[in-house]
Amino acid sequence: MLADRTRHWRLLAAAIATLACAWLFILPVATVLLSSFAKRWGGTVLPTTLTLRWFERLGADDWSALATSLEVAAAVAVLGTVLGLWLALTLEERGRERGGALLDLLVMVPNGIPSVVLGLGILIAYHDVPPGFSDSGLIVLAAQLALVLPFCYRSAASALRRELVVLREAASSLGAPPAMVLRRIVLPQMAPAIRSSLAIAFAISIGELGATMTVYPPGFATAPVLILGEVERGYYLPASALSVLLLGCALLVLIGIALPWGRALAWSRTGRPSPAAKLASQ
Amino acid sequence: MAQPAAGVEIEGLTVRFGPKTVLSDLDLTIAPGEFLTVLGRSGCGKTTLLRFVAGFTQAASGRLRIGGKDLTAAPPHKRNLGLLFQNYALFPHMSVFDNVAFGLTARGVAAAQIRMRVEAALRLVQMEASLRLPPASLSGGMQQRVALARALVIEPDVLLLDEPLSALDANLRASVRTELKALHERLPHLSIICVTHDQEDAMVLSDRTLLMREGRIAQLGTPQELYDSPRDRFVAGYFGAANFLPTSLVPRINGHAADHMICLRPEQMRLAPLGGGVIEGTVSNIEWRGASIALSVVPDGVPADPILIALPRGETVPERGARTGIIFRHEDAVLVGV
Ligand SMILES: Nc1ncnc2c1ncn2[C@@H]1O[C@H](COP(=O)(O)OP(=O)(O)O)[C@@H](O)[C@H]1O
Ligand SMILES: [Mg+2]
């Protein structure tokens, strides 16, 4: 009786959560997807005629913005993850001393700063120092890196559990120098954290607008910047086409990151079939 | 696995964590091939001592020599020690084979050699059948054997064991203990330091036992020495069961300083008819222990805890509440400081 009632409540909760998800996420995405294929959309619930027109009309600008977005996101993901890992590992070693907690806090600070303010700060601080820096795409990279670093650091730091410390000690007691401990123990053990760090940094970067808009130099644009420009001019349907492409690319990359590559590499030494290999053979 | 035997010398070791002194001015020499157990209450610094030898704990002062070489400042990976962690610390993302091979890979041993030596090490611990399995698929006892093989395959100068038996259930404990003893006999050149909080481990396994108390040496000697001639009341009470009685009961030592007592083991006490004992008292508890029967007798007039007596099976056991006399041989009484 009681169990029955709790099950009802659970079902209701699940239904509400599903609805909320659909309303917040699936519906808008579906709308964008649909509108990118719509010849015209207005006055009817669903578009009347489907077309590839908006995709065919995408110009060199759009394609290069898409490429730029992917390049920047990839660079931000890799650099942010490496930096986050490095920070987490060094802070952990200093952890027991007093400086550790303060640095820990400092790394988190960009989280609390609005991205536009962060962008402005970077723009002013690095204006022409080093020369040409603020005129190149590097400044966008720097701004986005500052934005993603707290997330990358946090996922790396949370993976440095007590058990990992013991494994590292075991490895060094067996004669492994620090570099080997990092390569054979720490990195494979942190594979899930590295994956989530790559994914979150990539996802933040590919959709980033606030800091990017503040710092981007002339002649440099990411896909979101372009999309926003079209929306401001009222071109919703062409904006949808570019959005769908951006979404598709981001999804592909995120799926790529989520595949269990780390375990594939670790087990390949012993010749055991890895999950990735199994997946590939299906 | 033949190698020149290496002894361990620790000199003036002091370790502090913040304001707390965990080890103070410890001197310890372990002979080549010796099996030393380190015994003591939880928190007395046993693990810290082991971690200092392994190179994971910074000492405030002190020196470490292994095989005559000064290793005080050497990083852990240059010490050539076999370390067995309390929770085994097998690498979860590597097979049993790769776990055991790890130390050899780190030493740049050729692949064919690695294969041979890993297989030999796994045979030594009877785990050769599990070569390709991930550690998580093994039971606790099996994981421990693999960890032992991993520590032994590098032919360490010293094997360091931190409570190797405490994670095992009672039956397994006894058999692993026997195996450890056999291992020590098979590898006579290997010095072993084994931390434990179980006095039975110390009695069964060790050539010598180091009993620690709050970061200092309470007593260092063979298990028999600790049992038969404990230096003080702490040692006597920790290493085996003991009765402490006033010195006045033994004329030979009577008149000795008031800060001493005599120590008698339960098996050194015998029952006597009323009127014929050194002490008289009332039986307050009777416990059957298999090989013996443990009696507790509350003594009359003597300010002491109940006296424990181990009666061999077959002797007449008095009833609870019965009055009885107790005797012991005066030469068994050991004088201990309080
Ligand atoms: N890394 C550390 N930082 C601070 N205190 C520690 C650390 N390691 C051990 N201690 C303290 O040192 C004392 C001895 O610890 P340990 O050597 O682990 O004892 P045992 O192994 O005998 O139980 C304990 O009080 C413990 O709290
Ligand atoms: Mg301990």
XYZ file of C-alpha atoms and ligand atoms in Angstrom:
648
model
C 0.000 0.000 0.000
C 2.656 2.393 1.130
C 5.047 1.150 -1.504
C 2.316 1.699 -4.064
C 1.848 5.266 -3.016
C 5.591 6.048 -3.100
C 5.710 4.530 -6.564
C 2.942 6.832 -7.682
C 4.790 9.808 -6.334
C 7.981 8.689 -8.042
C 6.167 8.305 -11.344
C 4.655 11.755 -10.952
C 8.048 13.243 -10.112
C 9.597 11.525 -13.127
C 6.822 12.815 -15.348
C 7.262 16.369 -14.101
C 11.033 16.161 -14.576
C 10.539 14.844 -18.110
C 8.107 17.620 -18.916
C 10.462 20.232 -17.520
C 13.314 18.804 -19.598
C 11.164 18.763 -22.696
C 9.978 22.288 -22.140
C 13.418 23.695 -21.301
C 15.589 21.754 -23.677
C 13.993 19.407 -26.178
C 11.296 21.772 -27.409
C 13.627 24.676 -28.254
C 16.147 22.377 -29.899
C 13.427 20.698 -31.905
C 12.137 24.089 -32.928
C 15.544 25.191 -34.135
C 15.990 21.906 -35.978
C 12.598 22.247 -37.643
C 12.998 25.906 -38.512
C 16.318 25.280 -40.209
C 14.463 23.091 -42.713
C 11.387 25.348 -42.966
C 10.745 27.348 -46.086
C 8.616 29.729 -44.138
C 7.241 29.441 -40.633
C 4.555 31.686 -39.301
C 0.860 31.466 -38.540
C 0.897 27.652 -38.503
C 1.770 25.224 -35.733
C 4.257 23.393 -37.956
C 6.082 24.719 -41.015
C 4.234 23.923 -44.223
C 7.072 23.239 -46.661
C 10.479 21.766 -45.894
C 13.599 22.876 -47.744
C 17.385 22.752 -47.682
C 17.519 26.345 -48.849
C 18.973 27.792 -45.667
C 21.826 25.327 -45.644
C 22.557 25.962 -49.324
C 22.698 29.667 -48.665
C 25.352 29.367 -45.961
C 28.324 31.390 -47.141
C 32.081 31.311 -46.635
C 31.622 33.484 -43.547
C 29.392 30.911 -41.916
C 31.654 27.974 -42.662
C 34.743 29.767 -41.436
C 32.940 30.863 -38.255
C 31.923 27.261 -37.687
C 35.532 26.107 -38.205
C 36.781 28.829 -35.865
C 34.279 27.794 -33.193
C 35.402 24.175 -33.401
C 39.090 25.096 -33.379
C 38.745 27.438 -30.427
C 36.597 24.963 -28.510
C 39.077 22.151 -29.136
C 41.993 24.318 -28.038
C 40.128 25.562 -24.967
C 39.122 22.010 -24.035
C 42.642 20.627 -24.345
C 44.448 23.588 -22.765
C 41.863 23.957 -20.002
C 42.047 20.272 -19.168
C 45.850 20.198 -19.121
C 45.960 23.353 -17.023
C 43.243 22.079 -14.673
C 45.076 18.778 -14.211
C 48.371 20.493 -13.608
C 46.828 22.894 -11.103
C 45.027 20.115 -9.266
C 48.174 17.999 -9.051
C 50.399 20.831 -7.815
C 47.822 22.222 -5.410
C 47.325 18.764 -3.982
C 51.021 18.425 -3.253
C 51.037 21.796 -1.523
C 47.657 21.018 0.000
C 48.846 20.486 3.522
C 50.684 23.780 3.637
C 48.880 27.030 4.217
C 49.072 28.467 0.673
C 47.005 25.595 -0.714
C 43.609 26.707 0.490
C 44.108 30.264 -0.754
C 45.183 29.123 -4.226
C 42.258 26.732 -4.232
C 39.955 29.696 -3.712
C 41.724 31.803 -6.333
C 41.223 29.180 -9.013
C 37.501 29.315 -8.330
C 37.212 33.099 -8.617
C 36.486 33.292 -12.403
C 33.343 31.271 -11.629
C 31.893 34.191 -9.738
C 32.698 36.888 -12.293
C 30.194 37.642 -15.073
C 31.759 36.592 -18.363
C 31.396 40.066 -19.863
C 33.308 41.566 -16.945
C 35.977 38.896 -17.276
C 36.256 39.649 -20.997
C 36.540 43.356 -20.331
C 39.220 42.741 -17.728
C 41.243 40.634 -20.120
C 40.805 43.148 -22.901
C 42.084 46.016 -20.759
C 44.839 44.074 -19.036
C 46.313 42.540 -22.200
C 45.606 45.368 -24.602
C 48.648 45.139 -26.878
C 50.670 43.307 -24.232
C 52.224 41.257 -25.811
C 51.989 43.232 -29.073
C 49.293 41.949 -31.408
C 47.769 39.703 -28.763
C 44.476 41.575 -28.519
C 44.193 41.763 -32.315
C 44.380 37.993 -32.735
C 42.070 35.144 -31.907
C 44.400 34.315 -29.016
C 42.596 36.809 -26.820
C 39.341 34.903 -27.338
C 41.185 31.745 -26.387
C 42.535 33.398 -23.236
C 39.129 34.732 -22.188
C 37.412 31.387 -22.688
C 40.250 29.565 -20.961
C 39.767 31.739 -17.882
C 36.072 30.878 -17.985
C 36.475 27.106 -18.217
C 39.447 26.723 -15.890
C 37.416 26.508 -12.659
C 35.364 23.661 -14.115
C 38.409 21.818 -15.417
C 40.209 22.268 -12.132
C 37.248 21.094 -10.142
C 36.752 17.898 -12.108
C 40.471 17.096 -11.881
C 40.680 17.898 -8.169
C 37.645 15.794 -7.306
C 39.295 12.811 -9.011
C 42.390 13.002 -6.800
C 40.920 10.766 -4.157
C 42.682 9.213 -1.209
C 42.872 5.855 -3.037
C 44.714 7.472 -5.900
C 47.326 8.787 -3.465
C 47.859 5.227 -2.213
C 48.160 3.923 -5.788
C 50.743 6.573 -6.569
C 52.719 5.664 -3.479
C 52.533 1.998 -4.433
C 53.842 2.824 -7.894
C 56.748 4.899 -6.653
C 57.639 2.294 -4.035
C 57.925 -0.139 -6.951
C 60.567 2.100 -8.487
C 58.539 4.249 -10.864
C 59.876 7.802 -11.264
C 57.255 10.596 -11.097
C 56.778 10.802 -14.873
C 55.995 7.094 -15.070
C 53.608 7.349 -12.121
C 51.783 10.134 -13.952
C 51.618 8.267 -17.256
C 50.789 4.761 -16.057
C 48.767 5.444 -12.892
C 47.463 8.982 -12.498
C 46.280 9.685 -16.048
C 44.549 6.319 -16.615
C 42.922 6.554 -13.207
C 41.748 10.075 -13.974
C 40.399 9.193 -17.423
C 36.753 9.812 -16.431
C 37.657 13.185 -14.933
C 39.729 14.114 -17.985
C 36.816 13.173 -20.194
C 34.344 15.253 -18.244
C 36.780 18.148 -18.141
C 37.248 18.013 -21.928
C 33.506 17.776 -22.469
C 32.513 20.612 -20.187
C 35.230 22.938 -21.463
C 34.306 22.146 -25.069
C 30.617 22.682 -24.370
C 31.164 25.979 -22.564
C 33.504 27.255 -25.249
C 31.383 26.363 -28.247
C 28.419 28.272 -26.885
C 30.326 31.100 -25.229
C 29.131 34.576 -26.112
C 29.597 37.046 -23.239
C 33.376 37.113 -22.991
C 33.831 36.373 -26.689
C 31.702 39.336 -27.795
C 33.644 41.601 -25.456
C 37.120 40.678 -26.679
C 36.850 39.415 -30.285
C 39.044 41.334 -32.704
C 37.849 42.572 -36.105
C 37.693 39.875 -38.733
C 37.338 37.119 -36.164
C 34.005 35.519 -35.434
C 32.738 32.352 -33.873
C 29.489 30.732 -34.949
C 27.488 32.050 -31.951
C 28.623 35.602 -32.764
C 27.362 35.183 -36.326
C 24.141 33.562 -35.209
C 23.467 36.427 -32.832
C 24.114 38.930 -35.643
C 21.550 37.228 -37.881
C 19.004 37.022 -35.098
C 19.420 40.734 -34.425
C 18.653 41.423 -38.069
C 15.596 39.174 -37.918
C 17.009 36.297 -40.018
C 15.753 33.513 -37.764
C 15.708 30.708 -40.278
C 19.261 31.142 -41.632
C 20.408 31.468 -38.009
C 18.717 28.151 -37.321
C 20.626 26.435 -40.115
C 23.983 27.529 -38.726
C 22.783 26.628 -35.227
C 21.905 23.114 -36.331
C 25.338 22.631 -37.853
C 26.985 23.941 -34.676
C 24.806 21.664 -32.594
C 25.587 18.650 -34.766
C 29.342 19.221 -34.609
C 29.259 19.779 -30.847
C 27.236 16.610 -30.361
C 29.641 14.551 -32.467
C 32.663 15.827 -30.541
C 30.990 15.255 -27.171
C 30.061 11.709 -28.137
C 33.653 11.196 -29.260
C 34.894 12.376 -25.878
C 32.432 10.157 -24.035
C 33.602 6.928 -25.726
C 35.776 4.929 -23.289
C 39.111 5.495 -25.005
C 41.128 5.452 -21.781
C 40.153 1.910 -20.894
C 40.753 0.836 -24.452
C 44.360 2.001 -24.183
C 44.901 0.561 -20.720
C 43.675 -2.904 -21.607
C 45.257 -3.094 -25.022
C 48.504 -4.089 -23.301
C 47.030 -7.292 -21.965
C 45.175 -8.053 -25.136
C 41.771 -7.977 -23.537
C 38.984 -6.675 -25.711
C 38.234 -3.133 -24.695
C 34.743 -1.680 -24.559
C 35.648 0.625 -27.436
C 36.910 -2.286 -29.518
C 33.711 -4.190 -28.782
C 31.700 -1.167 -29.787
C 33.648 -0.860 -33.032
C 33.171 -4.514 -33.952
C 29.395 -4.351 -33.613
C 65.908 -14.659 -5.483
C 69.379 -14.474 -4.051
C 70.835 -11.146 -3.149
C 73.328 -9.776 -0.668
C 71.532 -9.379 2.608
C 70.758 -5.825 3.646
C 70.158 -4.649 7.160
C 68.343 -1.506 8.198
C 69.753 1.107 10.555
C 67.606 3.921 11.902
C 69.250 6.542 14.030
C 67.688 9.289 16.136
C 64.437 9.327 14.191
C 62.023 12.071 15.187
C 58.850 12.715 13.204
C 56.452 15.556 13.903
C 53.104 16.345 12.360
C 52.495 19.954 13.230
C 52.893 20.357 16.971
C 52.522 16.631 17.544
C 55.610 14.467 17.976
C 54.714 11.074 16.562
C 58.134 9.414 16.789
C 60.749 10.653 19.208
C 64.435 9.888 18.942
C 64.031 6.307 17.828
C 67.092 4.098 17.317
C 66.616 0.743 15.643
C 68.859 -1.747 13.888
C 67.447 -4.648 11.926
C 69.853 -7.421 11.027
C 70.055 -8.696 7.444
C 67.417 -11.348 6.933
C 65.681 -10.560 10.192
C 61.892 -10.647 10.607
C 60.919 -7.773 12.862
C 57.360 -7.175 13.928
C 56.361 -3.728 15.102
C 53.629 -3.895 17.661
C 51.666 -1.265 19.515
C 48.358 0.427 20.017
C 46.675 2.232 17.181
C 48.180 5.685 16.752
C 51.518 4.921 18.406
C 53.434 5.604 15.178
C 53.905 2.174 13.584
C 52.757 3.195 10.125
C 54.736 6.406 10.394
C 57.895 4.385 11.075
C 57.241 2.221 8.019
C 56.484 5.230 5.848
C 59.728 6.839 6.931
C 61.664 3.771 5.818
C 59.754 3.781 2.518
C 60.472 7.480 1.984
C 56.950 8.853 2.231
C 57.347 10.645 5.536
C 59.702 13.521 6.161
C 61.575 13.248 9.440
C 62.358 16.242 11.639
C 65.670 14.528 12.307
C 67.210 11.112 11.947
C 69.131 8.950 9.525
C 68.298 5.809 7.583
C 70.804 3.314 6.203
C 69.878 0.200 4.280
C 72.620 -2.257 3.387
C 75.120 0.328 4.607
C 73.901 2.976 2.137
C 72.553 6.262 3.480
C 69.063 6.598 2.056
C 67.789 9.379 4.325
C 67.278 11.767 1.410
C 66.573 9.230 -1.345
C 63.151 9.494 -3.012
C 60.873 6.434 -2.622
C 61.460 5.145 -6.143
C 65.208 4.837 -5.544
C 65.033 2.735 -2.371
C 64.359 -0.768 -3.710
C 61.886 -1.725 -1.002
C 58.892 -4.020 -1.257
C 55.858 -2.392 0.277
C 52.596 -4.140 1.058
C 49.827 -1.668 1.780
C 47.028 -2.359 4.192
C 44.415 -2.287 1.422
C 46.763 -3.904 -1.146
C 46.728 -0.881 -3.522
C 46.621 -2.974 -6.695
C 46.302 -0.880 -9.845
C 42.639 -1.343 -10.838
C 43.199 -0.537 -14.511
C 45.878 -3.193 -15.009
C 45.660 -6.968 -15.118
C 47.299 -9.090 -12.431
C 50.218 -9.646 -14.798
C 50.742 -5.932 -15.451
C 50.478 -5.181 -11.756
C 53.268 -7.599 -10.926
C 55.286 -6.547 -13.968
C 55.085 -2.860 -13.032
C 58.208 -2.710 -10.881
C 60.253 -4.621 -13.455
C 59.078 -2.322 -16.241
C 60.145 0.626 -14.101
C 63.591 -0.961 -13.843
C 63.828 -1.403 -17.597
C 63.958 -5.212 -17.468
C 63.614 -6.896 -20.884
C 60.156 -8.206 -21.801
C 61.137 -11.891 -21.899
C 62.757 -11.575 -18.481
C 59.677 -9.810 -17.135
C 57.412 -12.611 -18.298
C 59.591 -15.241 -16.602
C 60.015 -13.399 -13.343
C 56.356 -12.365 -13.068
C 55.276 -15.948 -13.603
C 57.774 -17.175 -11.007
C 56.588 -14.574 -8.492
C 52.954 -15.479 -9.057
C 53.812 -19.176 -8.621
C 55.458 -18.299 -5.319
C 52.123 -16.990 -4.046
C 50.074 -19.575 -5.975
C 48.325 -17.045 -8.159
C 49.703 -18.065 -11.565
C 46.208 -18.976 -12.774
C 44.892 -15.414 -12.488
C 47.438 -13.742 -14.779
C 44.962 -12.003 -17.065
C 42.269 -11.070 -14.581
C 41.592 -7.556 -13.351
C 42.345 -7.244 -9.617
C 38.748 -6.310 -8.814
C 37.633 -9.830 -9.760
C 39.795 -11.395 -7.015
C 38.919 -11.988 -3.382
C 40.676 -10.011 -0.661
C 43.061 -12.837 0.129
C 43.958 -13.312 -3.532
C 44.511 -9.600 -4.021
C 46.883 -9.663 -1.110
C 48.903 -12.478 -2.653
C 49.160 -10.555 -5.897
C 50.285 -7.473 -3.979
C 52.876 -9.623 -2.234
C 54.105 -11.027 -5.562
C 54.316 -7.477 -6.911
C 56.423 -6.417 -3.935
C 58.683 -9.493 -4.077
C 59.317 -9.678 -7.804
C 61.597 -6.626 -7.718
C 63.863 -8.468 -5.267
C 63.632 -5.764 -2.613
C 66.256 -5.274 0.075
C 63.574 -5.027 2.711
C 59.933 -6.056 2.698
C 57.640 -3.653 4.541
C 54.234 -4.965 5.580
C 51.591 -2.709 7.116
C 49.030 -4.808 8.990
C 49.010 -7.484 6.287
C 46.553 -9.651 8.186
C 44.075 -7.215 9.650
C 41.779 -7.111 6.609
C 41.414 -10.902 6.514
C 38.888 -12.973 8.427
C 40.046 -15.155 11.304
C 40.547 -18.431 9.419
C 42.402 -16.825 6.555
C 44.566 -14.867 8.982
C 46.045 -18.001 10.487
C 46.850 -19.554 7.122
C 48.311 -16.366 5.641
C 50.389 -16.001 8.798
C 51.763 -19.486 8.280
C 52.490 -18.652 4.647
C 54.336 -15.491 5.609
C 56.485 -17.516 7.957
C 57.178 -20.063 5.227
C 58.015 -17.242 2.841
C 60.553 -15.866 5.263
C 62.168 -19.272 5.509
C 62.309 -19.560 1.717
C 63.866 -16.092 1.334
C 66.372 -16.058 4.190
C 68.171 -12.950 2.902
C 65.095 -10.774 2.904
C 64.702 -8.467 5.897
C 61.065 -8.005 6.797
C 59.441 -5.306 8.906
C 55.852 -6.187 9.663
C 53.523 -3.785 11.438
C 50.704 -5.363 13.381
C 48.540 -4.703 16.374
C 48.088 -8.411 17.059
C 50.487 -9.901 19.589
C 49.891 -13.369 18.178
C 51.352 -12.265 14.824
C 54.404 -11.081 16.673
C 54.785 -14.333 18.609
C 54.380 -16.577 15.571
C 56.316 -14.614 12.991
C 59.109 -12.574 14.355
C 62.747 -13.041 15.173
C 62.406 -9.896 17.230
C 59.491 -7.731 18.258
C 59.500 -3.988 18.679
C 56.774 -2.888 21.037
C 56.068 0.807 20.671
C 54.326 3.184 23.011
C 53.493 6.737 21.997
C 56.332 7.059 19.531
C 58.987 5.464 21.710
C 60.381 1.987 22.078
C 58.654 0.269 24.991
C 60.791 -2.842 24.515
C 62.747 -4.496 21.732
C 63.628 -8.166 21.914
C 62.629 -11.668 20.958
C 58.969 -12.452 21.604
C 60.102 -14.751 24.457
C 62.056 -11.932 26.048
C 59.046 -9.643 25.894
C 56.844 -12.351 27.355
C 59.177 -13.692 30.032
C 60.992 -10.561 31.085
C 58.857 -7.551 30.279
C 60.602 -4.343 31.123
C 57.578 -2.673 32.648
C 53.919 -3.069 33.369
C 52.915 -1.713 29.951
C 54.928 -4.356 28.104
C 53.742 -7.156 30.382
C 50.118 -6.110 30.023
C 50.272 -5.587 26.264
C 52.196 -8.677 25.292
C 50.100 -11.538 26.669
C 47.746 -11.573 29.641
C 49.288 -10.733 33.005
C 48.469 -10.468 36.695
C 50.092 -7.665 38.669
C 50.474 -8.232 42.396
C 52.144 -6.335 45.237
C 55.797 -7.193 45.780
C 55.017 -7.950 49.429
C 53.679 -11.360 48.376
C 57.138 -12.614 47.460
C 59.637 -12.443 50.287
C 62.555 -12.714 47.831
C 61.691 -9.365 46.255
C 59.861 -7.845 49.170
C 61.210 -4.545 50.330
C 61.820 -3.472 46.763
C 60.870 0.055 45.806
C 57.157 0.768 46.063
C 56.869 1.672 42.392
C 57.295 -1.951 41.357
C 54.939 -4.906 41.169
C 55.334 -8.546 40.383
C 53.995 -9.899 37.144
C 52.663 -13.436 36.765
C 51.128 -15.003 33.673
C 47.760 -16.809 34.054
C 49.373 -20.181 33.318
C 51.819 -19.638 36.177
C 49.028 -19.520 38.756
C 47.667 -22.672 40.387
C 44.742 -23.361 42.679
C 45.412 -24.515 46.250
C 43.175 -25.623 49.104
C 41.949 -22.852 51.390
C 44.580 -22.025 53.941
C 47.370 -23.394 51.729
C 47.662 -20.537 49.231
C 49.693 -17.362 49.059
C 46.514 -15.488 48.192
C 42.916 -16.377 48.872
C 39.867 -15.167 47.036
C 36.469 -15.800 45.507
C 35.922 -17.221 42.021
C 34.066 -14.524 40.102
C 34.058 -15.840 36.541
C 34.730 -19.036 34.604
C 35.349 -19.142 30.842
C 35.956 -22.193 28.723
C 38.758 -21.458 26.244
C 39.110 -24.821 24.535
C 42.582 -25.852 25.594
C 42.254 -24.289 29.016
C 39.769 -22.836 31.437
C 40.120 -19.211 32.425
C 39.212 -18.416 36.009
C 38.912 -14.965 37.510
C 39.452 -14.808 41.241
C 38.829 -11.670 43.279
C 41.555 -11.657 45.952
C 40.790 -10.905 49.606
C 42.438 -7.902 51.115
C 44.982 -7.423 48.321
C 44.324 -4.282 46.307
C 44.430 -5.762 42.825
C 42.291 -6.548 39.807
C 40.741 -10.029 39.647
C 43.495 -12.597 39.211
C 43.419 -14.542 35.946
C 44.255 -18.222 36.147
C 44.569 -20.573 33.167
C 43.687 -24.082 34.323
C 44.726 -26.931 32.044
C 41.763 -29.061 30.986
C 41.048 -31.967 33.269
C 41.755 -30.159 36.499
C 38.898 -29.788 38.917
C 37.194 -26.485 38.343
C 35.642 -24.765 41.357
C 32.168 -23.279 41.100
C 31.517 -19.608 40.641
C 31.418 -17.972 44.066
C 33.576 -20.692 45.648
C 36.489 -19.639 47.817
C 39.918 -20.889 46.903
C 43.588 -20.424 47.572
C 46.104 -19.493 44.873
C 49.778 -20.401 44.699
C 52.596 -19.711 42.289
C 56.286 -20.469 42.156
C 58.281 -17.560 43.480
C 60.870 -17.910 40.729
C 58.148 -17.249 38.117
C 57.419 -13.826 39.552
C 58.943 -11.032 37.445
C 59.545 -7.639 38.943
C 58.188 -4.865 36.732
C 58.159 -1.107 37.070
C 54.740 0.471 37.245
N 50.045 12.715 7.511
C 49.735 12.933 8.791
N 49.401 14.163 9.235
C 49.108 14.388 10.526
N 49.096 13.463 11.477
C 49.408 12.212 11.118
C 49.736 11.875 9.764
N 50.015 10.553 9.705
C 49.846 10.087 10.954
N 49.494 11.074 11.811
C 49.279 10.928 13.263
O 50.400 10.289 13.804
C 50.021 9.356 14.789
C 50.608 8.001 14.459
O 49.993 7.511 13.316
P 50.332 6.092 12.699
O 51.792 6.005 12.487
O 49.460 5.921 11.511
O 49.883 5.124 13.871
P 49.695 3.539 13.845
O 50.060 3.039 12.511
O 50.588 3.048 14.935
O 48.267 3.303 14.186
C 48.510 9.369 14.837
O 48.119 10.115 15.944
C 48.105 10.032 13.558
O 46.940 10.770 13.761
Mg 48.814 2.056 11.066
